[in-house]
CSV table of C-alpha atoms in Angstrom, one decimal:
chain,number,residue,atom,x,y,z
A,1,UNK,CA,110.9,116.4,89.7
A,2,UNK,CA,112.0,113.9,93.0
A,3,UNK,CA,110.4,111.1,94.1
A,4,UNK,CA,108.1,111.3,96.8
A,5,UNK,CA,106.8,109.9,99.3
A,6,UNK,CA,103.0,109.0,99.7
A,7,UNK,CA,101.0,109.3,103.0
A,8,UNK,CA,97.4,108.5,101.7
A,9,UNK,CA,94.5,108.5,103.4
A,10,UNK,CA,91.2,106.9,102.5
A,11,UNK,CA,88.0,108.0,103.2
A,12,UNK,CA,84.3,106.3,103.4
A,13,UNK,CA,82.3,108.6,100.9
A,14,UNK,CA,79.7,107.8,103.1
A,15,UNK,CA,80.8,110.5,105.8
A,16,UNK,CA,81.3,113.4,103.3
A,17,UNK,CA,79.5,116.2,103.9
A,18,UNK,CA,79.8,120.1,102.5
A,19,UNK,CA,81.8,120.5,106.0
A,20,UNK,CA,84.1,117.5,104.9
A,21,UNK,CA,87.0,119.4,103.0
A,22,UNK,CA,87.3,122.1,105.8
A,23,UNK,CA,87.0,120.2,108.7
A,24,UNK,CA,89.7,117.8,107.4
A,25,UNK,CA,91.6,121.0,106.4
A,26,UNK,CA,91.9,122.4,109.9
A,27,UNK,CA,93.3,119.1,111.8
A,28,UNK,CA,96.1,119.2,108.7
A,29,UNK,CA,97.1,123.2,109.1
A,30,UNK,CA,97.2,122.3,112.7
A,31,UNK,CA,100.2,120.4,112.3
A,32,UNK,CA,101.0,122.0,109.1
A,33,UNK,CA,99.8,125.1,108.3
A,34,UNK,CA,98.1,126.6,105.1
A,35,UNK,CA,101.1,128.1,102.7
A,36,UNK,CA,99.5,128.6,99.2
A,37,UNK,CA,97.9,127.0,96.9
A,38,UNK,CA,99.8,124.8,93.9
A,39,UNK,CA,99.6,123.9,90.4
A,40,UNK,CA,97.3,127.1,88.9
A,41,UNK,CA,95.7,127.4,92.4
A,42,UNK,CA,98.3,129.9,93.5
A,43,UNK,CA,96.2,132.8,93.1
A,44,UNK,CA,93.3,131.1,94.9
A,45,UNK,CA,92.2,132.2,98.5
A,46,UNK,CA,91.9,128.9,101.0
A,47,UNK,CA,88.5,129.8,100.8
A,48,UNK,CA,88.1,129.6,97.5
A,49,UNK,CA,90.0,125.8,97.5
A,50,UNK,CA,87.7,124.8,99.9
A,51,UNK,CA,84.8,125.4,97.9
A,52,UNK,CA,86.4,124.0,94.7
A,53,UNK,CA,87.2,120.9,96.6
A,54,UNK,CA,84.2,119.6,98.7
A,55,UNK,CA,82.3,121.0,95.7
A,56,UNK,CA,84.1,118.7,93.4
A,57,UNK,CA,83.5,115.6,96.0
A,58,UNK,CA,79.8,116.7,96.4
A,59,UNK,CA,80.0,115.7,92.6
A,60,UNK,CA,81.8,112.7,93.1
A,61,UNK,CA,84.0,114.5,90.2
A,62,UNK,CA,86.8,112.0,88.8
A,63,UNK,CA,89.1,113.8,86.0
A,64,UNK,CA,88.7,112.5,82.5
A,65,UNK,CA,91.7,111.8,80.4
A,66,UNK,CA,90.6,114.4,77.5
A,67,UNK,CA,89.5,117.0,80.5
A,68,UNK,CA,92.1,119.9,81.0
A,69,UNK,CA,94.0,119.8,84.6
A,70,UNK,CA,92.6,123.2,85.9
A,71,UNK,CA,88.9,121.2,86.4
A,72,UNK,CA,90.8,119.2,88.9
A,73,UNK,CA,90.9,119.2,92.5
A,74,UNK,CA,92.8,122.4,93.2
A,75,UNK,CA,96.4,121.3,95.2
A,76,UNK,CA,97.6,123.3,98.4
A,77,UNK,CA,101.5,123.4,99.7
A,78,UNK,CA,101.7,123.3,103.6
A,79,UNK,CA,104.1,125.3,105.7
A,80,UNK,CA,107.0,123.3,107.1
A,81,UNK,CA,111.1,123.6,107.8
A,82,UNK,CA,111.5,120.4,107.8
A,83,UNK,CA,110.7,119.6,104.0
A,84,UNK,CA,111.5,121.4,101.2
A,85,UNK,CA,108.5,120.4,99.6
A,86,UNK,CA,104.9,119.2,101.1
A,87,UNK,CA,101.9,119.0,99.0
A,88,UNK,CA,98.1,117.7,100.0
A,89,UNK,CA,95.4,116.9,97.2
A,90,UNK,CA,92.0,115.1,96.6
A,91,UNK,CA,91.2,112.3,94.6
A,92,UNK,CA,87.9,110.3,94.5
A,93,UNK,CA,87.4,106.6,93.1
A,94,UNK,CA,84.9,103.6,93.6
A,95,UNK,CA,83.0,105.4,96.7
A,96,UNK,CA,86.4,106.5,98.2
A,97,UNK,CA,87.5,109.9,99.2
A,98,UNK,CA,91.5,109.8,98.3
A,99,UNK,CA,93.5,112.3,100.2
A,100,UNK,CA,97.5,112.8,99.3
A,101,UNK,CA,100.0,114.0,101.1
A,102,UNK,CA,103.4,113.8,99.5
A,103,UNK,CA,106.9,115.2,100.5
A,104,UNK,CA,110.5,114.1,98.7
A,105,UNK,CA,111.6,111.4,99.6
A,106,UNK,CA,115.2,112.4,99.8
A,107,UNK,CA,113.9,114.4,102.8
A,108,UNK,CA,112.9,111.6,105.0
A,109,UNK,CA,115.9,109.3,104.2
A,110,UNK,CA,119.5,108.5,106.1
A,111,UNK,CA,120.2,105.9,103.8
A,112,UNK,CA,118.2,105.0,100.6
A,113,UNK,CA,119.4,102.2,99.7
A,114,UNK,CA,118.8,100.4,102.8
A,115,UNK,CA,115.8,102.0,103.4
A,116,UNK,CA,116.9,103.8,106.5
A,117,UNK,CA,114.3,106.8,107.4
A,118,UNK,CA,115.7,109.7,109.6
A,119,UNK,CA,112.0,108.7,112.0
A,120,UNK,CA,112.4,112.6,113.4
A,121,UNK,CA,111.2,113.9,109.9
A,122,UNK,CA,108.6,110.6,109.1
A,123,UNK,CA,107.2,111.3,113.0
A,124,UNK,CA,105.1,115.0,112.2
A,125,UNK,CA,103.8,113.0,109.1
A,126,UNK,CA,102.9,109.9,110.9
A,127,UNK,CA,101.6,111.9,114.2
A,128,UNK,CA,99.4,113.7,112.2
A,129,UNK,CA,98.0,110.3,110.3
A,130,UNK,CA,96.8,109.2,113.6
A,131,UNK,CA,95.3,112.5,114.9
A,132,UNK,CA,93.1,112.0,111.7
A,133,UNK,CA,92.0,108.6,111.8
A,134,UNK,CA,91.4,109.2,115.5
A,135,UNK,CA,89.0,112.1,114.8
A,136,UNK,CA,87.1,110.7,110.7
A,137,UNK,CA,86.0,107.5,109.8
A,138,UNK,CA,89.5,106.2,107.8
A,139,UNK,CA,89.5,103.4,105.7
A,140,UNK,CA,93.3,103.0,105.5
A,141,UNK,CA,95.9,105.4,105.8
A,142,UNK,CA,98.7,103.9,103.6
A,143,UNK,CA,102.5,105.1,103.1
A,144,UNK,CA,104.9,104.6,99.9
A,145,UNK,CA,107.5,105.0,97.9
A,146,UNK,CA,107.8,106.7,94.4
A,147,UNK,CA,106.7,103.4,92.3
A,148,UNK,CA,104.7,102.1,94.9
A,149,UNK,CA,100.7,102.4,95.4
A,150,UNK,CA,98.1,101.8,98.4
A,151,UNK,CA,96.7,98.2,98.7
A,152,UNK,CA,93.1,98.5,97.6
A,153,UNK,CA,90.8,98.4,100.2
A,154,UNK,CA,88.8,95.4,99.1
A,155,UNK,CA,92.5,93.5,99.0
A,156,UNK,CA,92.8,94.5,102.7
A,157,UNK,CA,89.6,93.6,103.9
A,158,UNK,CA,90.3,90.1,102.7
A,159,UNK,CA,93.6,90.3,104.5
A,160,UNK,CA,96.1,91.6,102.5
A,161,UNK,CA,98.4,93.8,104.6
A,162,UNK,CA,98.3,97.6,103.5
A,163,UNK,CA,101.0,99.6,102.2
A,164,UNK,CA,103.8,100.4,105.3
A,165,UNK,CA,106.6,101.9,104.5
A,166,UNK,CA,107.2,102.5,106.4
A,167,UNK,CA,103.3,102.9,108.5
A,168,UNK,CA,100.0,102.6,108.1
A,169,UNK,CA,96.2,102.5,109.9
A,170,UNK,CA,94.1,100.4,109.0
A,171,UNK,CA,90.3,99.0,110.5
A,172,UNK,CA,90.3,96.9,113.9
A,173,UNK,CA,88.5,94.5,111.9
A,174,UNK,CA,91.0,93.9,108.2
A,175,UNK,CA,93.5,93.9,110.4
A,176,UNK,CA,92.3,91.0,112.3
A,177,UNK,CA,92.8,89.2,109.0
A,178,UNK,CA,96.2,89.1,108.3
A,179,UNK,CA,97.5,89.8,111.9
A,180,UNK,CA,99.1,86.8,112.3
A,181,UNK,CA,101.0,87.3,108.8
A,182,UNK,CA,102.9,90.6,109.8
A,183,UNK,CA,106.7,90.0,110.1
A,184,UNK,CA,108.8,90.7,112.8
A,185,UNK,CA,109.8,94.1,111.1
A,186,UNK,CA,106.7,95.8,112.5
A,187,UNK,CA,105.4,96.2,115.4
A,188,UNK,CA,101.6,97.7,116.2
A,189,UNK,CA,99.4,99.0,118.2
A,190,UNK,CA,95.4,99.8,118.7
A,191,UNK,CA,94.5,103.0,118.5
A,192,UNK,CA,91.3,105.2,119.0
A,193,UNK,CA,89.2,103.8,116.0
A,194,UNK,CA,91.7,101.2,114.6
A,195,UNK,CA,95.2,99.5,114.8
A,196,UNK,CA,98.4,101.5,113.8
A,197,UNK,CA,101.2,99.5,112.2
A,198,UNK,CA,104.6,100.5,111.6
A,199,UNK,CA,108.8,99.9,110.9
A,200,UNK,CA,109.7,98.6,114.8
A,201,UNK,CA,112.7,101.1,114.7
A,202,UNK,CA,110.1,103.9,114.3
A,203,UNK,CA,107.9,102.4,116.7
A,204,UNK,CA,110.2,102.8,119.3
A,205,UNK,CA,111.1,106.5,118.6
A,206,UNK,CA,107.3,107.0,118.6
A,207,UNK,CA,107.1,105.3,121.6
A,208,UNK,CA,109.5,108.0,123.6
A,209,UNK,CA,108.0,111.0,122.0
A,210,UNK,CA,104.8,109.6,123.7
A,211,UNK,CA,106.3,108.8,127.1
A,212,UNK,CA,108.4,112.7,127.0
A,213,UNK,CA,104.9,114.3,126.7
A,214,UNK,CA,105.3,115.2,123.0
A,215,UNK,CA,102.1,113.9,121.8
């Protein structure tokens, strides 16, 4: 199995309703559509998911460590030629609605070691993180590498930079708290409902896909 890459978003349970799963669904499939579903989902319809899923956040559902995988959130693989590999799934913990999106990270790299990112495969990824904190309520959306996790929200709120790597969104408000710590590395700006922070390299890149009209 590779290592991937984590984009994870975090959601207020607070603004879950039985529309939830779908309606974050559709803004996803319209940057990457629906391919299948993964991990003893494949014979499920993307109706059927949807009704496993938001009915398993209705419940607030959390797997235990004796339960069998096939109670779990039920996985879906997204439709893209530039990964070989890109995979979305639920999670919920302490009144947050986790959602994963992962791809290899051997896809998104020029250089490992040096932690060079080829930005014209980590834009689609971070262009859709923005079109949805700019349409839910986000608590974070926070990017990492194979051993690496999101910064708990409560850590961030008392001004702990999130995860960036190599971007993340994050609350007009956290971010306010450790603004003034952010290195010279990254650059930011505000966005619809919060501030986006990111590598300055890929800043820039995202900055000319904005000014050509891509966006």
């Amino acid at each position: 199995m590779p290592a991937y890459l984590s984009v994870e978003f975090s959601f207020p349970y607070s603004t879950f309703t039985q529309d939830f799963v779908s309606e974050i669904y559709s803004v996803v499939f319209s940057c990457f559509p629906f391919k299948t579903g993964y991990w003893m989902s494949e014979k499920n319809t993307l109706e059927e998911i949807i009704r496993w899923n938001a009915s398993l956040l209705a419940k607030k559902f959390e797997l235990g460590y004796d339960q069998h995988v096939k109670h779990d959130y039920k996985q879906v693989l997204l439709d893209s030629d530039l990964y070989r590999h890109l995979r979305l799934f639920w999670m919920y913990q302490s009144d947050e609605i986790g959602l994963h999106l992962i791809v290899p990270e051997a896809d998104l790299f020029l250089d490992r070691k040096l932690l060079k990112y080829d930005n014209s495969k980590v834009l689609p990824l971070l262009n859709l993180s923005v079109k949805l904190a700019d349409s839910f309520v986000v608590n974070t959306v926070q990017t990492y590498h194979e051993l690496g996790e999101a910064v708990p929200l409560k850590i961030v709120s008392n001004g702990q930079q999130p995860s960036t790597e190599p971007f993340s969104i994050v609350g007009s408000e956290a971010f306010r708290r450790f603004e003034s710590k952010i290195g010279s590395a990254f650059s930011t700006t505000k966005l619809k409902h919060g501030v986006l922070i990111m590598k300055e390299d890929l800043f820039e890149d995202w900055m000319k896909q904005r000014s050509w009209g891509y966006l």
